[in-house]
CSV table of C-alpha atoms in Angstrom, one decimal:
chain,number,residue,atom,x,y,z
A,1,UNK,CA,15.6,142.0,88.9
A,2,UNK,CA,16.0,145.7,88.2
A,3,UNK,CA,18.9,147.8,89.4
A,4,UNK,CA,18.0,150.2,92.3
A,5,UNK,CA,21.0,152.3,93.1
A,6,UNK,CA,21.2,153.0,96.9
A,7,UNK,CA,22.5,156.6,96.4
A,8,UNK,CA,19.3,157.7,94.7
A,9,UNK,CA,15.8,158.5,95.9
A,10,UNK,CA,12.6,157.4,94.1
A,11,UNK,CA,8.9,158.0,93.5
A,12,UNK,CA,6.0,155.7,93.4
A,13,UNK,CA,5.7,156.7,89.7
A,14,UNK,CA,9.1,155.1,89.0
A,15,UNK,CA,11.2,158.2,88.7
A,16,UNK,CA,14.6,158.5,90.3
A,17,UNK,CA,16.1,161.6,91.8
A,18,UNK,CA,19.7,162.6,92.5
A,19,UNK,CA,19.9,165.6,94.8
A,20,UNK,CA,23.0,167.7,94.6
A,21,UNK,CA,22.6,170.9,96.7
A,22,UNK,CA,19.4,172.5,95.5
A,23,UNK,CA,19.5,170.9,92.0
A,24,UNK,CA,17.9,167.5,91.4
A,25,UNK,CA,18.6,165.3,88.4
A,26,UNK,CA,15.6,163.2,87.4
A,27,UNK,CA,15.1,160.2,85.3
A,28,UNK,CA,13.0,157.0,85.1
A,29,UNK,CA,14.0,153.9,86.8
A,30,UNK,CA,15.3,150.7,85.1
A,31,UNK,CA,12.1,149.0,86.3
A,32,UNK,CA,10.0,151.6,84.4
A,33,UNK,CA,12.3,151.5,81.3
A,34,UNK,CA,12.1,147.7,81.2
A,35,UNK,CA,8.3,147.8,81.6
A,36,UNK,CA,7.9,150.3,78.8
A,37,UNK,CA,10.1,148.3,76.4
A,38,UNK,CA,12.0,150.1,73.6
A,39,UNK,CA,11.6,153.9,74.1
A,40,UNK,CA,11.1,155.7,70.8
A,41,UNK,CA,10.0,159.2,71.8
A,42,UNK,CA,10.4,161.6,74.8
A,43,UNK,CA,8.6,164.8,75.5
A,44,UNK,CA,10.3,166.9,78.3
A,45,UNK,CA,9.4,170.1,80.0
A,46,UNK,CA,11.1,173.3,78.8
A,47,UNK,CA,13.9,175.1,80.7
A,48,UNK,CA,12.2,177.6,83.0
A,49,UNK,CA,9.1,175.6,83.4
A,50,UNK,CA,7.7,175.5,87.0
A,51,UNK,CA,7.0,172.0,88.3
A,52,UNK,CA,4.6,171.0,91.0
A,53,UNK,CA,5.2,167.6,92.6
A,54,UNK,CA,2.8,165.0,91.2
A,55,UNK,CA,1.9,166.9,88.1
A,56,UNK,CA,2.3,165.5,84.6
A,57,UNK,CA,5.2,167.3,82.9
A,58,UNK,CA,6.0,165.1,79.9
A,59,UNK,CA,5.7,161.7,78.4
A,60,UNK,CA,7.8,158.7,77.4
A,61,UNK,CA,6.6,156.6,74.4
A,62,UNK,CA,7.7,153.1,73.6
A,63,UNK,CA,6.8,150.5,71.1
A,64,UNK,CA,4.4,149.1,73.7
A,65,UNK,CA,2.8,152.1,75.4
A,66,UNK,CA,2.9,155.7,76.4
A,67,UNK,CA,3.9,156.6,79.9
A,68,UNK,CA,3.5,159.9,81.6
A,69,UNK,CA,6.4,161.7,83.3
A,70,UNK,CA,5.4,163.1,86.7
A,71,UNK,CA,7.3,165.9,88.5
A,72,UNK,CA,8.8,164.2,91.6
A,73,UNK,CA,9.2,167.5,93.4
A,74,UNK,CA,8.4,171.3,93.3
A,75,UNK,CA,10.9,173.5,91.4
A,76,UNK,CA,12.0,175.0,88.1
A,77,UNK,CA,13.6,173.1,85.2
A,78,UNK,CA,17.1,174.4,84.7
A,79,UNK,CA,18.2,171.8,82.1
A,80,UNK,CA,16.5,169.3,79.8
A,81,UNK,CA,18.5,166.4,78.4
A,82,UNK,CA,18.3,167.1,74.6
A,83,UNK,CA,20.4,164.0,74.0
A,84,UNK,CA,17.6,161.7,75.1
A,85,UNK,CA,15.2,163.6,72.9
A,86,UNK,CA,17.5,162.8,69.9
A,87,UNK,CA,18.3,159.3,71.1
A,88,UNK,CA,15.4,158.1,73.3
A,89,UNK,CA,16.8,154.5,73.4
A,90,UNK,CA,19.4,155.9,75.8
A,91,UNK,CA,16.7,155.6,78.5
A,92,UNK,CA,16.7,151.9,78.1
A,93,UNK,CA,20.5,151.4,77.8
A,94,UNK,CA,21.6,153.8,80.6
A,95,UNK,CA,18.6,155.0,82.7
A,96,UNK,CA,20.7,156.1,85.7
A,97,UNK,CA,23.4,157.8,83.7
A,98,UNK,CA,23.2,159.3,80.2
A,99,UNK,CA,19.4,158.6,80.2
A,100,UNK,CA,18.6,161.3,82.8
A,101,UNK,CA,15.7,163.6,81.7
A,102,UNK,CA,15.7,166.9,83.5
A,103,UNK,CA,17.5,168.9,86.2
A,104,UNK,CA,15.3,170.9,88.5
A,105,UNK,CA,16.2,173.7,91.0
A,106,UNK,CA,14.2,172.4,94.0
A,107,UNK,CA,11.9,174.5,96.1
A,108,UNK,CA,10.6,173.0,99.3
A,109,UNK,CA,11.4,169.6,100.8
A,110,UNK,CA,10.6,166.7,98.4
A,111,UNK,CA,8.8,163.6,99.7
A,112,UNK,CA,10.8,160.7,98.2
A,113,UNK,CA,11.3,157.0,98.7
A,114,UNK,CA,14.6,155.5,99.8
A,115,UNK,CA,16.1,152.7,97.6
A,116,UNK,CA,14.8,150.1,100.1
A,117,UNK,CA,11.3,151.6,100.1
A,118,UNK,CA,11.3,151.6,96.2
A,119,UNK,CA,12.6,148.0,96.1
A,120,UNK,CA,9.6,147.0,98.4
A,121,UNK,CA,7.2,148.9,96.1
A,122,UNK,CA,8.4,147.0,93.0
A,123,UNK,CA,8.5,143.7,94.9
A,124,UNK,CA,12.3,143.1,94.9
């Protein structure tokens, strides 16, 4: 059973979002990290990049597969986590903490799932 923190919001593409004012911190869920296996490479959007909800903005590679990173909301990247680029295994060990991927200044109202809705999606 994967951890699904109640204080976060989620997407059907297995990203989590922590909204703090107009800035959202984004990462991939433990469920996604577990499904990928050992993460060995991360490609993140650059600071200043404009994101459109649902668009592909990067990728996460593991020893098993390559997963695409989707923008969970509209906005502009204000920070990319260079620590996960240097140590991608952090996504596996701490997906909801040090394994965050980007921070985005949000424009518009995001359509996200609650923790209960995400649990239902992944069958937990």
